Amino acid sequence: MTEQQRQRPVAPPPPGRRPPAPPPPGRVRAAATDATQQMPVSAKTRPTMPPRPGATVMKAAPAMPKAPTSNKPQRSPGQPSLDEIIRQANEDGFSDIHLGVGEVPRMRDRGEIAPTEYPLTDEATFWSWLHEVLTDQEIQKFKDTKEFDGATQYDFARVRINVFDTLNGPAIVMRLIPLKILTMEQLRLPPVFKDISDAHKGLILVTGPTGSGKSTTMAAMIDYINKEHAKHIITIEDPIEFVHKSRKSLIKQREVGQHTLLFDNALKAALREDPDLILVGEMRDRGTVNTALKAAQTGHLVMGTLHTNSAIKTIERILNLYNADEQHSMRVALAESVVSIIAQGLCRTTDGKRAAYHDILINTETMKEYIAKGQYEEMNELMMTSEFDGMLTMNMALFNLYQEGRITEETALEKSPTPNEMAQMLRGRI
């Protein structure tokens, strides 16, 4: 067919004639194919043709990956959230939560560890729990150092957190600290605690093993001072446990690692911050002890804690931080600075609750002489015979609880620092 014939318009058929027959099916498909090849087609409808031999094959650009919904690990099916565990522990009155990879979650119920019905903790679930209460930076700090101390706040409690690594994998211990601070009367503390808290200068030490209620006792004393005295109170803690609000006193709380780098640095800086009372969460080394004694000797009231089991052993523990040639001068410094040393423990009562018992040393004039001379036996005898000054030994405190019917004879003997003496008191020989 010539070019002119292809371009010549096709005239309509004259009236009365039948239209021409349609072309064979094969020609229709060919025409349709030719038309389709001239039209733009999308990538989805374009047919995949095999490459010609020797031709350069163009690779399609890779598809963009979908953004992940979350980079945080997800807990395994059937596992509770950490929020559920903490809330349940608070409702049941537990004081501590113990979680670890490969272990069933456990709780501390009035001093005793108790298992739960939660499933075994796997690693993915554990890391998801950490992301519930820690920031990415805090989790990275734990990965780098294998240790982490911190705290978080709920609407019903403050939770102290310690994360550590173990043979089975990472673990976490959380202590539930109530937001409401109990008063001295609610804790049934001896009346002398108010007299001790009324001091204007000197050193007050509250000691005892971990979990003996030191923080609760000190919080009650600070709360009493806050309500009764107009003072500037600075606390240095690791981490902050009980949160105080300024009442009659002005309270500033600082956390080591968040508001200051070191205990000793914060304590030295506190001396320039016009304080009346400085609370040191823990007196860990001789540098902190030196600064605390200096503050107590220059007209400030200093409160601190140590991990010792009795008031007299607290003095020995402090002196052991120094060389033999320094100990005499330190005994004199302690004799001049100490207001009181309170050693504390907790025991289970007959009604299923817990009660505190105390070893209370009050620094009277006679006690000052004994401290300066290092006469420990005389100090103990003076504590046993000076109840009118507010002094008390642990055996006396336990015996009083036994007479009140709050603890059993077995508990008194178990918690006594000198069981032989306790046995004689129970038999009426002392």
Short mmCIF file of C-alpha atoms in Angstrom, two decimals:
data_model
loop_
_atom_site.label_atom_id
_atom_site.label_comp_id
_atom_site.label_asym_id
_atom_site.label_seq_id
_atom_site.Cartn_x
_atom_site.Cartn_y
_atom_site.Cartn_z
CA MET A 1 0.00 0.00 0.00
CA THR A 2 1.37 3.43 -1.01
CA GLU A 3 1.73 6.38 1.35
CA GLN A 4 -1.13 8.22 -0.38
CA GLN A 5 -3.39 5.23 0.01
CA ARG A 6 -2.59 4.99 3.75
CA GLN A 7 -3.39 8.69 4.31
CA ARG A 8 -6.57 8.74 2.12
CA PRO A 9 -9.69 8.96 4.33
CA VAL A 10 -12.05 6.08 4.21
CA ALA A 11 -15.43 7.11 2.88
CA PRO A 12 -18.52 5.88 4.63
CA PRO A 13 -20.38 3.18 2.76
CA PRO A 14 -23.24 4.39 0.58
CA PRO A 15 -26.73 3.89 1.86
CA GLY A 16 -28.10 0.43 1.41
CA ARG A 17 -24.72 -1.25 1.46
CA ARG A 18 -23.50 -3.43 4.29
CA PRO A 19 -20.44 -2.23 6.22
CA PRO A 20 -17.20 -4.05 5.43
CA ALA A 21 -16.47 -7.21 7.41
CA PRO A 22 -14.14 -6.81 10.42
CA PRO A 23 -10.55 -7.91 9.91
CA PRO A 24 -9.44 -11.33 11.04
CA PRO A 25 -8.78 -11.78 14.75
CA GLY A 26 -5.03 -12.01 14.35
CA ARG A 27 -4.84 -8.61 12.67
CA VAL A 28 -6.91 -7.00 15.47
CA ARG A 29 -4.52 -8.31 18.12
CA ALA A 30 -1.57 -7.05 16.11
CA ALA A 31 -3.09 -3.63 15.73
CA ALA A 32 -3.92 -3.48 19.39
CA THR A 33 -0.37 -4.48 20.24
CA ASP A 34 1.03 -1.78 17.99
CA ALA A 35 -1.23 0.81 19.63
CA THR A 36 -0.31 -0.36 23.10
CA GLN A 37 3.40 -0.08 22.35
CA GLN A 38 2.89 3.55 21.34
CA MET A 39 1.12 4.40 24.61
CA PRO A 40 3.05 5.10 27.86
CA VAL A 41 2.72 2.25 30.29
CA SER A 42 3.38 2.16 34.01
CA ALA A 43 6.10 0.11 35.62
CA LYS A 44 3.48 -2.23 37.02
CA THR A 45 2.04 -3.10 33.55
CA ARG A 46 5.31 -3.07 31.58
CA PRO A 47 6.21 -6.63 30.57
CA THR A 48 9.57 -8.01 31.60
CA MET A 49 11.57 -8.72 28.42
CA PRO A 50 14.76 -10.82 28.40
CA PRO A 51 17.86 -8.71 27.65
CA ARG A 52 19.42 -8.95 24.19
CA PRO A 53 22.78 -10.67 24.04
CA GLY A 54 25.53 -8.18 24.81
CA ALA A 55 23.11 -5.45 25.94
CA THR A 56 23.75 -3.51 29.17
CA VAL A 57 21.27 -4.48 31.85
CA MET A 58 20.01 -1.54 33.94
CA LYS A 59 19.18 -2.55 37.48
CA ALA A 60 16.14 -1.05 39.12
CA ALA A 61 16.71 1.18 42.12
CA PRO A 62 16.19 -0.71 45.42
CA ALA A 63 12.90 -0.08 47.14
CA MET A 64 13.01 2.27 50.16
CA PRO A 65 12.89 0.24 53.42
CA LYS A 66 9.91 0.78 55.64
CA ALA A 67 10.60 2.70 58.84
CA PRO A 68 10.49 0.39 61.88
CA THR A 69 7.65 1.05 64.25
CA SER A 70 10.02 0.92 67.27
CA ASN A 71 13.67 0.09 67.92
CA LYS A 72 12.91 -0.87 71.50
CA PRO A 73 12.83 -4.57 72.38
CA GLN A 74 9.38 -6.05 72.86
CA ARG A 75 8.48 -8.32 75.76
CA SER A 76 7.53 -11.88 74.99
CA PRO A 77 3.87 -13.03 74.82
CA GLY A 78 2.39 -13.72 78.23
CA GLN A 79 4.88 -11.48 80.06
CA PRO A 80 3.57 -8.57 82.18
CA SER A 81 4.80 -5.02 81.77
CA LEU A 82 7.10 -3.58 84.41
CA ASP A 83 4.40 -1.05 85.24
CA GLU A 84 2.01 -3.90 86.11
CA ILE A 85 4.61 -5.57 88.34
CA ILE A 86 5.40 -2.37 90.23
CA ARG A 87 1.75 -1.46 90.75
CA GLN A 88 0.90 -4.97 91.97
CA ALA A 89 3.87 -4.94 94.36
CA ASN A 90 2.71 -1.61 95.78
CA GLU A 91 -0.85 -2.88 96.26
CA ASP A 92 0.44 -5.99 98.06
CA GLY A 93 2.70 -3.95 100.36
CA PHE A 94 6.02 -5.37 99.14
CA SER A 95 9.14 -3.29 99.76
CA ASP A 96 11.50 -4.60 97.04
CA ILE A 97 11.21 -6.18 93.59
CA HIS A 98 13.88 -8.59 92.27
CA LEU A 99 13.95 -9.27 88.52
CA GLY A 100 16.57 -11.06 86.43
CA VAL A 101 17.05 -12.96 83.19
CA GLY A 102 16.36 -16.66 83.70
CA GLU A 103 14.64 -16.07 87.04
CA VAL A 104 11.04 -15.86 88.23
CA PRO A 105 10.29 -12.36 89.61
CA ARG A 106 10.45 -12.24 93.41
CA MET A 107 9.32 -9.73 96.04
CA ARG A 108 10.49 -8.87 99.54
CA ASP A 109 7.60 -9.22 101.94
CA ARG A 110 8.41 -7.73 105.38
CA GLY A 111 12.01 -8.77 105.19
CA GLU A 112 11.60 -12.15 103.49
CA ILE A 113 12.01 -12.97 99.78
CA ALA A 114 8.89 -14.53 98.25
CA PRO A 115 8.43 -15.98 94.70
CA THR A 116 5.60 -14.84 92.43
CA GLU A 117 3.41 -16.55 89.83
CA TYR A 118 4.85 -14.49 86.96
CA PRO A 119 6.55 -16.51 84.17
CA LEU A 120 10.31 -16.94 83.86
CA THR A 121 11.96 -13.74 82.64
CA ASP A 122 13.60 -13.94 79.21
CA GLU A 123 16.19 -11.48 77.90
CA ALA A 124 13.93 -9.63 75.44
CA THR A 125 11.37 -9.01 78.18
CA PHE A 126 14.03 -7.80 80.59
CA TRP A 127 15.39 -5.22 78.14
CA SER A 128 11.86 -4.06 77.37
CA TRP A 129 11.39 -3.50 81.13
CA LEU A 130 14.53 -1.37 81.28
CA HIS A 131 13.20 0.82 78.47
CA GLU A 132 10.06 1.45 80.55
CA VAL A 133 11.96 3.14 83.39
CA LEU A 134 15.34 4.24 81.97
CA THR A 135 16.37 6.57 79.17
CA ASP A 136 18.51 5.41 76.25
CA GLN A 137 21.48 7.22 77.79
CA GLU A 138 20.98 5.46 81.13
CA ILE A 139 20.71 2.07 79.44
CA GLN A 140 23.91 2.77 77.50
CA LYS A 141 25.62 3.76 80.76
CA PHE A 142 24.66 0.38 82.22
CA LYS A 143 25.98 -1.42 79.14
CA ASP A 144 29.28 0.47 79.44
CA THR A 145 29.82 0.14 83.19
CA LYS A 146 27.73 -2.96 84.06
CA GLU A 147 26.22 -0.96 86.96
CA PHE A 148 23.49 1.64 87.25
CA ASP A 149 21.90 3.47 90.17
CA GLY A 150 18.89 5.71 89.75
CA ALA A 151 15.27 6.37 90.64
CA THR A 152 11.96 7.00 88.96
CA GLN A 153 8.67 8.48 90.10
CA TYR A 154 5.17 7.03 90.01
CA ASP A 155 1.94 8.63 91.18
CA PHE A 156 1.85 6.26 94.17
CA ALA A 157 5.54 5.73 95.06
CA ARG A 158 9.12 6.60 94.25
CA VAL A 159 11.17 3.66 93.01
CA ARG A 160 14.91 3.33 93.63
CA ILE A 161 16.59 1.34 90.85
CA ASN A 162 19.80 -0.66 90.75
CA VAL A 163 20.73 -2.57 87.58
CA PHE A 164 23.66 -4.99 87.53
CA ASP A 165 25.07 -7.86 85.49
CA THR A 166 25.24 -11.47 86.72
CA LEU A 167 26.27 -14.93 85.56
CA ASN A 168 22.75 -15.59 84.21
CA GLY A 169 22.38 -12.16 82.63
CA PRO A 170 21.32 -8.65 83.68
CA ALA A 171 19.20 -8.15 86.81
CA ILE A 172 17.40 -5.29 88.51
CA VAL A 173 16.38 -4.58 92.10
CA MET A 174 13.79 -1.89 92.79
CA ARG A 175 12.82 -0.50 96.17
CA LEU A 176 9.40 1.08 96.58
CA ILE A 177 9.56 4.25 98.63
CA PRO A 178 6.19 5.66 99.70
CA LEU A 179 5.48 9.26 98.79
CA LYS A 180 3.98 9.89 102.21
CA ILE A 181 6.60 10.39 104.91
CA LEU A 182 5.57 8.75 108.18
CA THR A 183 5.93 10.77 111.37
CA MET A 184 7.97 9.73 114.39
CA GLU A 185 4.75 8.88 116.20
CA GLN A 186 3.56 6.64 113.35
CA LEU A 187 6.93 4.88 113.34
CA ARG A 188 6.79 4.58 117.16
CA LEU A 189 10.27 6.03 117.53
CA PRO A 190 11.53 6.82 121.07
CA PRO A 191 10.75 10.40 122.24
CA VAL A 192 14.49 11.21 122.41
CA PHE A 193 14.53 11.37 118.59
CA LYS A 194 12.80 14.75 118.76
CA ASP A 195 15.39 16.05 121.22
CA ILE A 196 18.16 14.86 118.91
CA SER A 197 16.50 16.58 115.93
CA ASP A 198 16.26 19.85 117.88
CA ALA A 199 20.08 20.15 118.01
CA HIS A 200 21.52 23.23 116.28
CA LYS A 201 24.97 21.90 115.44
CA GLY A 202 27.00 18.71 115.57
CA LEU A 203 26.98 15.27 113.95
CA ILE A 204 24.02 12.85 113.99
CA LEU A 205 24.64 9.38 112.58
CA VAL A 206 21.92 6.84 111.75
CA THR A 207 23.48 3.45 111.06
CA GLY A 208 22.49 -0.12 110.30
CA PRO A 209 22.66 -2.77 107.58
CA THR A 210 20.93 -2.41 104.22
CA GLY A 211 17.17 -2.64 104.59
CA SER A 212 17.12 -1.68 108.26
CA GLY A 213 14.96 1.41 107.76
CA LYS A 214 17.67 4.08 108.06
CA SER A 215 16.23 6.18 105.24
CA THR A 216 12.72 6.03 106.73
CA THR A 217 13.97 7.13 110.15
CA MET A 218 16.04 9.99 108.74
CA ALA A 219 13.12 11.10 106.56
CA ALA A 220 10.91 11.28 109.68
CA MET A 221 13.57 13.35 111.48
CA ILE A 222 13.98 15.72 108.52
CA ASP A 223 10.20 16.03 108.23
CA TYR A 224 9.97 16.92 111.93
CA ILE A 225 12.68 19.61 111.55
CA ASN A 226 10.96 20.89 108.40
CA LYS A 227 7.72 21.41 110.32
CA GLU A 228 9.17 22.77 113.57
CA HIS A 229 12.25 24.83 112.65
CA ALA A 230 13.04 27.57 110.13
CA LYS A 231 16.26 26.19 108.65
CA HIS A 232 17.97 25.80 105.30
CA ILE A 233 18.32 22.06 104.68
CA ILE A 234 20.55 20.64 101.93
CA THR A 235 20.47 16.90 101.22
CA ILE A 236 23.11 15.03 99.19
CA GLU A 237 21.83 11.58 98.23
CA ASP A 238 22.56 8.73 95.83
CA PRO A 239 19.82 8.51 94.69
CA ILE A 240 17.13 10.77 96.18
CA GLU A 241 14.65 8.56 98.01
CA PHE A 242 12.06 10.47 100.07
CA VAL A 243 11.01 13.74 98.44
CA HIS A 244 10.49 16.64 100.86
CA LYS A 245 8.57 19.85 100.27
CA SER A 246 9.65 23.07 101.96
CA ARG A 247 7.43 23.94 104.89
CA LYS A 248 8.79 26.01 107.76
CA SER A 249 12.27 25.10 106.51
CA LEU A 250 13.71 25.54 103.03
CA ILE A 251 14.82 22.19 101.57
CA LYS A 252 17.14 21.67 98.59
CA GLN A 253 17.73 18.06 97.51
CA ARG A 254 20.70 17.06 95.32
CA GLU A 255 21.34 13.69 93.68
CA VAL A 256 24.87 12.44 93.03
CA GLY A 257 25.34 11.83 89.32
CA GLN A 258 22.50 14.15 88.34
CA HIS A 259 22.95 17.37 90.34
CA THR A 260 26.55 16.82 91.46
CA LEU A 261 29.36 14.46 90.49
CA LEU A 262 30.78 13.47 93.88
CA PHE A 263 29.57 13.33 97.48
CA ASP A 264 32.66 15.11 98.75
CA ASN A 265 32.43 17.91 96.16
CA ALA A 266 28.78 18.54 96.99
CA LEU A 267 29.50 18.50 100.73
CA LYS A 268 32.31 21.04 100.37
CA ALA A 269 30.11 23.23 98.17
CA ALA A 270 27.26 23.00 100.69
CA LEU A 271 29.42 24.82 103.24
CA ARG A 272 29.22 27.89 100.96
CA GLU A 273 25.46 27.61 100.44
CA ASP A 274 24.39 29.01 103.81
CA PRO A 275 23.07 25.72 105.26
CA ASP A 276 21.77 25.03 108.74
CA LEU A 277 21.47 21.27 108.19
CA ILE A 278 23.35 19.09 105.72
CA LEU A 279 22.16 15.53 105.15
CA VAL A 280 24.75 13.21 103.62
CA GLY A 281 23.19 10.04 102.23
CA GLU A 282 26.22 7.91 103.05
CA MET A 283 29.62 8.69 104.58
CA ARG A 284 31.68 6.39 102.38
CA ASP A 285 35.30 7.49 102.83
CA ARG A 286 37.60 9.55 105.01
CA GLY A 287 37.27 12.58 102.71
CA THR A 288 33.53 12.72 103.30
CA VAL A 289 34.02 12.11 107.04
CA ASN A 290 36.60 14.90 107.25
CA THR A 291 34.32 17.40 105.54
CA ALA A 292 31.31 16.32 107.65
CA LEU A 293 33.30 16.76 110.87
CA LYS A 294 34.55 20.15 109.70
CA ALA A 295 30.96 21.24 108.98
CA ALA A 296 29.80 19.96 112.39
CA GLN A 297 32.61 21.81 114.16
CA THR A 298 31.87 25.10 112.37
CA GLY A 299 28.30 25.42 113.60
CA HIS A 300 26.28 23.25 111.21
CA LEU A 301 24.09 20.26 111.94
CA VAL A 302 25.16 17.27 109.83
CA MET A 303 23.24 14.02 109.45
CA GLY A 304 24.68 10.94 107.77
CA THR A 305 24.51 7.16 107.55
CA LEU A 306 26.97 4.29 107.87
CA HIS A 307 26.61 0.51 107.53
CA THR A 308 27.39 -0.52 111.11
CA ASN A 309 25.44 -2.67 113.58
CA SER A 310 25.87 -0.71 116.82
CA ALA A 311 26.56 2.81 118.03
CA ILE A 312 29.96 1.96 119.55
CA LYS A 313 31.08 0.05 116.45
CA THR A 314 30.28 3.16 114.43
CA ILE A 315 32.98 5.08 116.31
CA GLU A 316 35.43 2.22 115.72
CA ARG A 317 34.53 2.15 112.02
CA ILE A 318 35.23 5.86 111.60
CA LEU A 319 38.54 5.65 113.45
CA ASN A 320 39.64 2.72 111.29
CA LEU A 321 39.62 5.06 108.30
CA TYR A 322 42.68 6.77 109.79
CA ASN A 323 46.23 5.78 110.58
CA ALA A 324 47.22 4.92 114.16
CA ASP A 325 48.96 8.27 114.67
CA GLU A 326 45.80 10.12 113.51
CA GLN A 327 43.27 8.25 115.62
CA HIS A 328 43.77 10.17 118.87
CA SER A 329 43.02 13.52 117.24
CA MET A 330 40.01 11.98 115.47
CA ARG A 331 38.64 10.60 118.77
CA VAL A 332 38.85 14.11 120.21
CA ALA A 333 37.12 15.53 117.11
CA LEU A 334 34.31 12.97 117.40
CA ALA A 335 33.93 13.63 121.13
CA GLU A 336 33.46 17.33 120.39
CA SER A 337 31.19 16.91 117.36
CA VAL A 338 28.85 13.96 117.92
CA VAL A 339 25.30 14.71 119.05
CA SER A 340 24.01 11.16 118.84
CA ILE A 341 24.65 7.85 117.11
CA ILE A 342 21.60 5.70 116.38
CA ALA A 343 22.03 2.12 115.17
CA GLN A 344 18.85 0.53 113.89
CA GLY A 345 17.45 -2.85 112.90
CA LEU A 346 14.07 -4.25 111.88
CA CYS A 347 12.32 -7.38 113.12
CA ARG A 348 9.06 -9.10 112.24
CA THR A 349 6.32 -8.66 114.83
CA THR A 350 3.69 -11.12 115.98
CA ASP A 351 1.01 -9.39 113.88
CA GLY A 352 2.99 -9.87 110.66
CA LYS A 353 4.31 -6.33 110.50
CA ARG A 354 7.79 -5.01 111.31
CA ALA A 355 9.17 -2.95 114.19
CA ALA A 356 12.40 -1.01 114.58
CA TYR A 357 14.76 -1.51 117.51
CA HIS A 358 17.58 0.89 118.31
CA ASP A 359 20.98 1.30 119.86
CA ILE A 360 21.05 4.96 120.97
CA LEU A 361 24.17 6.79 122.12
CA ILE A 362 23.70 10.32 123.44
CA ASN A 363 26.89 12.37 123.76
CA THR A 364 26.61 13.54 127.37
CA GLU A 365 29.61 15.04 129.19
CA THR A 366 30.56 11.65 130.61
CA MET A 367 30.22 10.03 127.18
CA LYS A 368 32.52 12.69 125.68
CA GLU A 369 35.30 11.62 128.05
CA TYR A 370 34.84 7.95 127.18
CA ILE A 371 34.89 8.69 123.43
CA ALA A 372 38.02 10.85 123.69
CA LYS A 373 39.83 8.11 125.65
CA GLY A 374 38.50 5.21 123.56
CA GLN A 375 36.93 3.47 126.57
CA TYR A 376 34.40 1.31 124.75
CA GLU A 377 33.36 -0.95 127.64
CA GLU A 378 32.60 2.07 129.79
CA MET A 379 30.59 3.55 126.94
CA ASN A 380 28.43 0.40 126.74
CA GLU A 381 27.85 0.35 130.50
CA LEU A 382 26.88 4.02 130.44
CA MET A 383 24.33 3.34 127.67
CA MET A 384 22.77 0.55 129.76
CA THR A 385 22.40 2.74 132.85
CA SER A 386 21.43 6.10 131.27
CA GLU A 387 17.92 5.44 130.04
CA PHE A 388 16.82 8.75 131.61
CA ASP A 389 19.12 10.52 129.09
CA GLY A 390 17.43 8.67 126.24
CA MET A 391 20.18 6.08 125.79
CA LEU A 392 19.27 2.54 124.86
CA THR A 393 20.97 -0.66 123.82
CA MET A 394 19.61 -3.04 121.20
CA ASN A 395 19.07 -5.75 123.81
CA MET A 396 17.05 -3.33 125.93
CA ALA A 397 14.97 -2.30 122.90
CA LEU A 398 14.32 -5.93 121.91
CA PHE A 399 13.42 -6.84 125.50
CA ASN A 400 10.93 -3.96 125.60
CA LEU A 401 9.31 -5.24 122.39
CA TYR A 402 9.13 -8.72 123.90
CA GLN A 403 7.48 -7.42 127.08
CA GLU A 404 4.93 -5.55 124.97
CA GLY A 405 4.08 -8.82 123.25
CA ARG A 406 5.10 -7.48 119.84
CA ILE A 407 7.88 -10.03 119.20
CA THR A 408 8.52 -13.59 120.30
CA GLU A 409 11.39 -14.84 122.45
CA GLU A 410 12.91 -16.51 119.37
CA THR A 411 12.90 -13.22 117.45
CA ALA A 412 14.54 -11.40 120.36
CA LEU A 413 17.35 -13.96 120.51
CA GLU A 414 17.76 -14.02 116.72
CA LYS A 415 18.11 -10.23 116.38
CA SER A 416 20.20 -9.66 119.50
CA PRO A 417 23.84 -8.60 118.94
CA THR A 418 24.76 -10.51 122.14
CA PRO A 419 22.36 -13.50 122.47
CA ASN A 420 23.84 -14.70 125.79
CA GLU A 421 23.02 -11.40 127.46
CA MET A 422 19.59 -11.43 125.80
CA ALA A 423 18.90 -14.91 127.17
CA GLN A 424 19.74 -13.77 130.69
CA MET A 425 17.40 -10.78 130.32
CA LEU A 426 14.59 -13.07 129.17
CA ARG A 427 15.13 -15.32 132.20
CA GLY A 428 15.05 -12.36 134.54
CA ARG A 429 18.70 -12.55 135.54
CA ILE A 430 19.50 -9.05 134.27
#
